[in-house]
């Protein structure tokens, strides 16, 4: 299962973090720091997978923002999750129209909602963008009322 | 949208300033200030909802950036009661981000959640389900089960989808909330849902159930899954589900994972899968996008996971080639992993990629390197093990990653024990391993190593003893880490003192060497204890009569502040003082028959205890003495009383019944099999107890519990003996394939790489199998996959080898005919004409396992008369292995049983009335014999916590195996 999904920028600042298993604030900070250092130390040509503290880590960089997924070691298909990250980014892009780091910062709760629609209980439940965004659009309308 | 214009100026500025910081310190400063402001603002009354919302968003930032915002948690809970949908959802989001599943605050949410789940507004229901999915915990799972299950039939698809996922969590938290039947029904309705998104969610539930081991239950659904996959790849789903024009790739992958688990080791199920698997792979292979590769990779995993099929394997191997030839490291990574999967079926596919593998080993990408090492580990055999171990040790030396090193350490020791070509090589490799991985040496590692050494010493004798004493005394001349020094001390003390007990000069020399280490810098005082014990052992070899220097040292340590050292010193003098008395005194008489127990035994028997039936042990002991082996000599065996047993070689001969009162008959024995004593065997293990130092170790010299007691035979022997020597048991009918041209690549290091490649791979080319032989190997593969690290893997390996050398290839041209012995088809056993309720043929007392001679009989789970005539066979692990090799009737099945613990397993074995020989974690090996015709039954079982039970039964007579399986199925499944 997926244990966490992070968005961390090149400076090591967390922009979004969703954990599917509880870690204390302190543990999260350490983990996120270690992970971004590891990701930064890897070159473009090296592969996007690594192991860290008993997690299988899959990461992908978009401009200055790293998307990082931490999974159980026995999870099988790294490439599928690498593409899942891309699907997430495409979904964010569809919603925000040309998504950038600031979009996520100013609308952090929306980014969380989108993730919540895609992943439940550490498993991928939805990859269809229309289905993912439908409930979010409902929320947007509710706010306008 | 990135203007943030929808936010208040305050929040906007905060986020902007966080975004502009360039260091953690700056960020912390802003957040600390923010926490202060937020605390004061919270006290304001009647805040407008928008303000509350922004406060919570700030709190999200505070916690995300590593600070405490627990003072806002209660506000988040309040917000969930809001009438506004967006605010409600934010409230739930904050709760799930802030609160731990054990948090007491969660109780406050239960009522709100219940209300929202029952709402008529579908959006509120969706919000609540999302929240329940993240917040539900054991304490209130009951309160929410009912409303969630109701929603499974809701008329909105997103509600049904989420309800399914929540149901999965509910079941994970508390199995009792939903019955298994109910759960199965509901997920079945899930995959039958007309909405693909609900169906996709249900796949997750099936996959998890299958991973938990409930495979048989879902096998009938294979057809459904296959047709779903077929529809997906044929673009039958709405194109919204496409990803880069590829139809629902994640659903395809999930389905492939499900099918892999369903088809594993099952030809019938696999046959249903082959076709769709082939077309899925073809379609995925046609693409050049990442997601296509992901599906291809999953197909390869599926092909190597289910019952193998030749043309699919070829197809998979082609795809893997494409991955490996790519310049993209992600694809190479997939390729190496996929190859690791395929190697377990046939090693021939590695050959083509030898240069790529060598390249990956040299890669600057750690992840890729690790995966390649994994591949090497799986393809190690006798021929290439030296090169591979060298390579692995090289990485152990150079790596700085502790987890990785630990993994390497374990792998190297396993390979070394399994494949080392010579004793010398084994010891040297072990020493290098200990040197560079000294931080991983714990008591277990040490004890295992000692056991290996002592077993070999017992088997081979003086020559080996001199050899290792030499190696280890040489080591003493260098600086040593404490962990290694302990090992050296043990070897010299235990083995050196036995080898040179007639040579005072040599003993003195060894003692001198050890003494020098007392003055060196030691990391801990426990090491001194090890040194002292070593010296004591050396002293004891000559009855404590020499070395004044040692005496002085022990006198010094009598004053030591370290209690352990002091105790050892005192023990030393006590032993020295009484040594003479212990050795030759008339005061100590050993009563080998233990007649002092007679009264007690009599008393117990009058109370109804079962009499001791030693016939089997006596038989074994008799055989042991017949080989002139240096066996345990307590007296009663030397008088040739039981020697006659060797001729008959059957169980329970009448002549032995007179020896009922002799409990000390050990289970050591020489050659033994179902037809009796028929072969000259290597010397039976020689117990070490007779050596002088044993006195020391039983009277407290090994009192620190660090495992210095003398070694006895245990399961580790299965690893040690036999595996350390050169294995000459190679298949005879190997064939050498045409030499493949190497890639025409200009590389300055090409020659070196080729050399390495040749070292790594020649053996594969020699032992490579013909396609037809593949089916023979499937059995081996399945075993190896499961038992790769198992102590017993050797047993099966030998089995497979013998299988290979005796089978005629022509007989198995048709793959269908070859699968018969591998598959356990359950119906067969039901039709067997055996009558379970038949009366036992042998007298009841003979059915009792021998261990019970002084105990009341254990509670049996099955009435005695149901057990057919089996009796325990008391053999040891070595004999078990030899017998396993000899019998050709392996039955292998995986059952879903009630067995979830060792206790249950023992009950089962007791019910069959055979004998447990060895238990290692979840693996148990047992042996028994048919009381009627004395044919032998060997059983190997591995139970998993989910109740699935892997059984392998080997027997002289195939009917026995079937009978026992039927018995187990009837009673325990």
Short mmCIF file of N, CA and C in Angstrom, two decimals, chain B residues 396-499:
data_model
loop_
_atom_site.label_atom_id
_atom_site.label_comp_id
_atom_site.label_asym_id
_atom_site.label_seq_id
_atom_site.Cartn_x
_atom_site.Cartn_y
_atom_site.Cartn_z
N UNK B 396 29.92 -4.97 0.11
CA UNK B 396 29.86 -4.86 1.57
C UNK B 396 30.96 -3.93 2.07
N UNK B 397 32.14 -4.03 1.45
CA UNK B 397 33.26 -3.20 1.86
C UNK B 397 33.01 -1.74 1.55
N UNK B 398 32.40 -1.49 0.38
CA UNK B 398 32.35 -0.11 -0.09
C UNK B 398 31.07 0.61 0.29
N UNK B 399 30.03 -0.12 0.63
CA UNK B 399 28.75 0.55 0.88
C UNK B 399 28.74 1.23 2.24
N UNK B 400 27.93 2.28 2.34
CA UNK B 400 27.82 2.95 3.64
C UNK B 400 26.39 2.87 4.17
N UNK B 401 25.52 2.24 3.40
CA UNK B 401 24.12 2.15 3.78
C UNK B 401 23.91 0.92 4.69
N UNK B 402 23.54 1.18 5.94
CA UNK B 402 23.49 0.09 6.92
C UNK B 402 22.48 -0.99 6.55
N UNK B 403 21.30 -0.57 6.08
CA UNK B 403 20.29 -1.57 5.73
C UNK B 403 20.78 -2.48 4.61
N UNK B 404 21.38 -1.84 3.63
CA UNK B 404 21.90 -2.57 2.49
C UNK B 404 22.98 -3.55 2.93
N UNK B 405 23.86 -3.08 3.83
CA UNK B 405 24.95 -3.94 4.28
C UNK B 405 24.41 -5.14 5.05
N UNK B 406 23.41 -4.87 5.85
CA UNK B 406 22.82 -5.96 6.63
C UNK B 406 22.26 -7.03 5.67
N UNK B 407 21.57 -6.54 4.66
CA UNK B 407 20.99 -7.43 3.66
C UNK B 407 22.09 -8.24 2.98
N UNK B 408 23.15 -7.54 2.60
CA UNK B 408 24.28 -8.22 1.96
C UNK B 408 24.88 -9.28 2.88
N UNK B 409 25.06 -8.88 4.13
CA UNK B 409 25.66 -9.79 5.11
C UNK B 409 24.87 -11.10 5.17
N UNK B 410 23.57 -10.97 5.28
CA UNK B 410 22.73 -12.16 5.36
C UNK B 410 22.84 -12.98 4.07
N UNK B 411 22.81 -12.27 2.95
CA UNK B 411 22.85 -12.98 1.67
C UNK B 411 24.17 -13.73 1.50
N UNK B 412 25.27 -13.04 1.83
CA UNK B 412 26.57 -13.69 1.64
C UNK B 412 26.67 -14.92 2.54
N UNK B 413 26.24 -14.78 3.78
CA UNK B 413 26.38 -15.96 4.63
C UNK B 413 25.54 -17.12 4.11
N UNK B 414 24.36 -16.80 3.61
CA UNK B 414 23.53 -17.87 3.05
C UNK B 414 24.21 -18.55 1.87
N UNK B 415 24.70 -17.73 0.95
CA UNK B 415 25.34 -18.29 -0.24
C UNK B 415 26.58 -19.08 0.14
N UNK B 416 27.32 -18.54 1.09
CA UNK B 416 28.54 -19.21 1.51
C UNK B 416 28.23 -20.59 2.09
N UNK B 417 27.22 -20.61 2.94
CA UNK B 417 26.87 -21.90 3.54
C UNK B 417 26.35 -22.88 2.49
N UNK B 418 25.69 -22.32 1.51
CA UNK B 418 25.03 -23.19 0.55
C UNK B 418 25.97 -23.66 -0.56
N UNK B 419 26.81 -22.78 -1.03
CA UNK B 419 27.53 -23.09 -2.26
C UNK B 419 29.06 -23.13 -2.13
N UNK B 420 29.62 -22.82 -0.96
CA UNK B 420 31.08 -22.73 -0.88
C UNK B 420 31.74 -23.99 -1.43
N UNK B 421 32.76 -23.83 -2.30
CA UNK B 421 33.36 -24.99 -2.94
C UNK B 421 34.22 -25.84 -2.01
N UNK B 422 34.94 -25.21 -1.11
CA UNK B 422 35.78 -26.00 -0.20
C UNK B 422 35.64 -25.47 1.22
N UNK B 423 36.09 -26.27 2.15
CA UNK B 423 36.09 -25.86 3.56
C UNK B 423 36.91 -24.61 3.75
N UNK B 424 38.08 -24.64 3.15
CA UNK B 424 39.01 -23.54 3.34
C UNK B 424 38.37 -22.25 2.85
N UNK B 425 37.79 -22.36 1.67
CA UNK B 425 37.16 -21.19 1.07
C UNK B 425 36.02 -20.70 1.95
N UNK B 426 35.27 -21.65 2.48
CA UNK B 426 34.16 -21.29 3.36
C UNK B 426 34.64 -20.47 4.56
N UNK B 427 35.68 -21.01 5.22
CA UNK B 427 36.18 -20.34 6.42
C UNK B 427 36.73 -18.96 6.08
N UNK B 428 37.51 -18.91 5.01
CA UNK B 428 38.12 -17.62 4.66
C UNK B 428 37.04 -16.60 4.30
N UNK B 429 36.06 -17.03 3.54
CA UNK B 429 34.97 -16.10 3.18
C UNK B 429 34.24 -15.65 4.44
N UNK B 430 33.98 -16.60 5.32
CA UNK B 430 33.28 -16.23 6.54
C UNK B 430 34.09 -15.20 7.32
N UNK B 431 35.42 -15.38 7.38
CA UNK B 431 36.23 -14.44 8.12
C UNK B 431 36.23 -13.05 7.49
N UNK B 432 36.33 -13.02 6.16
CA UNK B 432 36.26 -11.71 5.48
C UNK B 432 34.92 -11.07 5.77
N UNK B 433 33.89 -11.88 5.69
CA UNK B 433 32.54 -11.38 5.93
C UNK B 433 32.43 -10.79 7.34
N UNK B 434 32.97 -11.51 8.32
CA UNK B 434 32.89 -11.03 9.69
C UNK B 434 33.71 -9.76 9.86
N UNK B 435 34.83 -9.69 9.13
CA UNK B 435 35.69 -8.52 9.27
C UNK B 435 34.97 -7.26 8.80
N UNK B 436 34.31 -7.36 7.64
CA UNK B 436 33.71 -6.15 7.09
C UNK B 436 32.27 -5.97 7.54
N UNK B 437 31.71 -6.97 8.12
CA UNK B 437 30.33 -6.81 8.59
C UNK B 437 30.25 -7.09 10.08
N UNK B 438 31.31 -6.72 10.81
CA UNK B 438 31.36 -7.14 12.23
C UNK B 438 30.18 -6.59 13.01
N UNK B 439 29.62 -5.45 12.55
CA UNK B 439 28.52 -4.88 13.33
C UNK B 439 27.26 -5.74 13.26
N UNK B 440 27.23 -6.67 12.32
CA UNK B 440 26.03 -7.50 12.20
C UNK B 440 26.17 -8.85 12.90
N UNK B 441 27.32 -9.07 13.53
CA UNK B 441 27.51 -10.35 14.21
C UNK B 441 26.77 -10.29 15.54
N UNK B 442 25.72 -11.05 15.66
CA UNK B 442 25.05 -11.13 16.95
C UNK B 442 25.13 -12.58 17.43
N UNK B 443 24.48 -12.85 18.54
CA UNK B 443 24.58 -14.19 19.10
C UNK B 443 24.09 -15.26 18.13
N UNK B 444 23.05 -14.94 17.39
CA UNK B 444 22.52 -15.93 16.46
C UNK B 444 23.54 -16.28 15.39
N UNK B 445 24.10 -15.23 14.79
CA UNK B 445 25.09 -15.46 13.74
C UNK B 445 26.25 -16.28 14.28
N UNK B 446 26.71 -15.88 15.46
CA UNK B 446 27.84 -16.57 16.06
C UNK B 446 27.51 -18.03 16.34
N UNK B 447 26.39 -18.24 16.96
CA UNK B 447 26.05 -19.62 17.32
C UNK B 447 25.88 -20.50 16.09
N UNK B 448 25.26 -19.94 15.06
CA UNK B 448 25.10 -20.70 13.83
C UNK B 448 26.46 -21.09 13.27
N UNK B 449 27.35 -20.12 13.28
CA UNK B 449 28.68 -20.38 12.73
C UNK B 449 29.39 -21.46 13.56
N UNK B 450 29.29 -21.35 14.87
CA UNK B 450 29.93 -22.35 15.72
C UNK B 450 29.37 -23.74 15.45
N UNK B 451 28.07 -23.76 15.26
CA UNK B 451 27.46 -25.06 15.00
C UNK B 451 28.00 -25.66 13.72
N UNK B 452 28.10 -24.83 12.71
CA UNK B 452 28.65 -25.31 11.44
C UNK B 452 30.05 -25.86 11.65
N UNK B 453 30.86 -25.10 12.38
CA UNK B 453 32.24 -25.53 12.59
C UNK B 453 32.29 -26.85 13.34
N UNK B 454 31.55 -26.92 14.42
CA UNK B 454 31.67 -28.09 15.27
C UNK B 454 31.10 -29.31 14.55
N UNK B 455 30.07 -29.11 13.77
CA UNK B 455 29.53 -30.23 13.01
C UNK B 455 30.54 -30.76 12.00
N UNK B 456 31.19 -29.83 11.34
CA UNK B 456 32.21 -30.24 10.39
C UNK B 456 33.38 -30.91 11.07
N UNK B 457 33.74 -30.34 12.21
CA UNK B 457 34.83 -30.92 12.98
C UNK B 457 34.48 -32.34 13.39
N UNK B 458 33.24 -32.51 13.81
CA UNK B 458 32.82 -33.85 14.21
C UNK B 458 32.80 -34.81 13.04
N UNK B 459 32.43 -34.28 11.89
CA UNK B 459 32.35 -35.14 10.71
C UNK B 459 33.72 -35.47 10.15
N UNK B 460 34.57 -34.47 10.09
CA UNK B 460 35.83 -34.66 9.38
C UNK B 460 36.98 -35.00 10.33
N UNK B 461 36.96 -34.35 11.49
CA UNK B 461 37.94 -34.74 12.49
C UNK B 461 39.18 -33.87 12.51
N UNK B 462 40.26 -34.49 12.94
CA UNK B 462 41.49 -33.78 13.29
C UNK B 462 41.99 -32.84 12.21
N UNK B 463 41.96 -33.32 10.99
CA UNK B 463 42.53 -32.52 9.91
C UNK B 463 41.87 -31.14 9.84
N UNK B 464 40.55 -31.17 9.90
CA UNK B 464 39.79 -29.92 9.87
C UNK B 464 40.09 -29.09 11.11
N UNK B 465 40.17 -29.76 12.25
CA UNK B 465 40.46 -29.07 13.50
C UNK B 465 41.78 -28.34 13.43
N UNK B 466 42.82 -29.04 12.97
CA UNK B 466 44.13 -28.41 12.86
C UNK B 466 44.08 -27.22 11.92
N UNK B 467 43.35 -27.45 10.85
CA UNK B 467 43.26 -26.42 9.82
C UNK B 467 42.63 -25.14 10.38
N UNK B 468 41.50 -25.28 11.05
CA UNK B 468 40.87 -24.03 11.53
C UNK B 468 41.63 -23.45 12.71
N UNK B 469 42.21 -24.30 13.55
CA UNK B 469 43.00 -23.75 14.65
C UNK B 469 44.14 -22.90 14.09
N UNK B 470 44.74 -23.43 13.04
CA UNK B 470 45.83 -22.71 12.37
C UNK B 470 45.35 -21.34 11.88
N UNK B 471 44.27 -21.37 11.13
CA UNK B 471 43.75 -20.11 10.56
C UNK B 471 43.45 -19.10 11.66
N UNK B 472 42.79 -19.58 12.73
CA UNK B 472 42.37 -18.63 13.74
C UNK B 472 43.51 -18.17 14.64
N UNK B 473 44.51 -19.06 14.86
CA UNK B 473 45.63 -18.56 15.66
C UNK B 473 46.43 -17.55 14.85
N UNK B 474 46.45 -17.72 13.53
CA UNK B 474 47.10 -16.71 12.70
C UNK B 474 46.42 -15.35 12.82
N UNK B 475 45.10 -15.41 12.87
CA UNK B 475 44.34 -14.16 12.99
C UNK B 475 44.73 -13.39 14.24
N UNK B 476 45.06 -14.15 15.29
CA UNK B 476 45.37 -13.51 16.57
C UNK B 476 46.57 -12.59 16.49
N UNK B 477 47.40 -12.81 15.47
CA UNK B 477 48.60 -11.98 15.37
C UNK B 477 48.27 -10.57 14.90
N UNK B 478 47.05 -10.39 14.41
CA UNK B 478 46.67 -9.05 13.94
C UNK B 478 45.79 -8.35 14.96
N UNK B 479 45.55 -7.08 14.67
CA UNK B 479 44.55 -6.35 15.44
C UNK B 479 43.18 -6.93 15.10
N UNK B 480 42.37 -7.16 16.10
CA UNK B 480 41.08 -7.75 15.81
C UNK B 480 39.95 -6.96 16.45
N UNK B 481 38.82 -6.94 15.76
CA UNK B 481 37.65 -6.35 16.39
C UNK B 481 37.12 -7.35 17.43
N UNK B 482 36.49 -6.82 18.43
CA UNK B 482 36.02 -7.68 19.53
C UNK B 482 35.16 -8.84 19.05
N UNK B 483 34.26 -8.51 18.13
CA UNK B 483 33.34 -9.54 17.66
C UNK B 483 34.08 -10.73 17.04
N UNK B 484 35.16 -10.41 16.33
CA UNK B 484 35.92 -11.49 15.70
C UNK B 484 36.78 -12.19 16.74
N UNK B 485 37.32 -11.39 17.66
CA UNK B 485 38.15 -11.98 18.73
C UNK B 485 37.35 -13.03 19.49
N UNK B 486 36.08 -12.75 19.72
CA UNK B 486 35.25 -13.72 20.44
C UNK B 486 35.19 -15.04 19.67
N UNK B 487 35.01 -14.91 18.36
CA UNK B 487 34.94 -16.13 17.54
C UNK B 487 36.25 -16.89 17.60
N UNK B 488 37.36 -16.14 17.47
CA UNK B 488 38.67 -16.77 17.51
C UNK B 488 38.85 -17.50 18.84
N UNK B 489 38.50 -16.82 19.93
CA UNK B 489 38.64 -17.43 21.26
C UNK B 489 37.85 -18.73 21.35
N UNK B 490 36.66 -18.68 20.81
CA UNK B 490 35.83 -19.88 20.91
C UNK B 490 36.47 -21.03 20.14
N UNK B 491 36.92 -20.74 18.92
CA UNK B 491 37.49 -21.80 18.09
C UNK B 491 38.71 -22.41 18.77
N UNK B 492 39.60 -21.54 19.26
CA UNK B 492 40.82 -22.06 19.87
C UNK B 492 40.50 -22.82 21.15
N UNK B 493 39.59 -22.26 21.93
CA UNK B 493 39.24 -22.91 23.19
C UNK B 493 38.54 -24.24 22.96
N UNK B 494 37.61 -24.23 22.04
CA UNK B 494 36.79 -25.42 21.89
C UNK B 494 37.46 -26.49 21.04
N UNK B 495 38.00 -26.05 19.90
CA UNK B 495 38.55 -27.04 18.97
C UNK B 495 40.04 -27.24 19.19
N UNK B 496 40.78 -26.11 19.37
CA UNK B 496 42.22 -26.22 19.59
C UNK B 496 42.55 -27.11 20.79
N UNK B 497 41.78 -26.95 21.87
CA UNK B 497 42.09 -27.72 23.07
C UNK B 497 41.84 -29.21 22.84
N UNK B 498 40.93 -29.54 21.94
CA UNK B 498 40.70 -30.97 21.68
C UNK B 498 41.77 -31.56 20.78
N UNK B 499 42.18 -30.75 19.79
CA UNK B 499 43.14 -31.24 18.81
C UNK B 499 44.51 -31.50 19.46
#
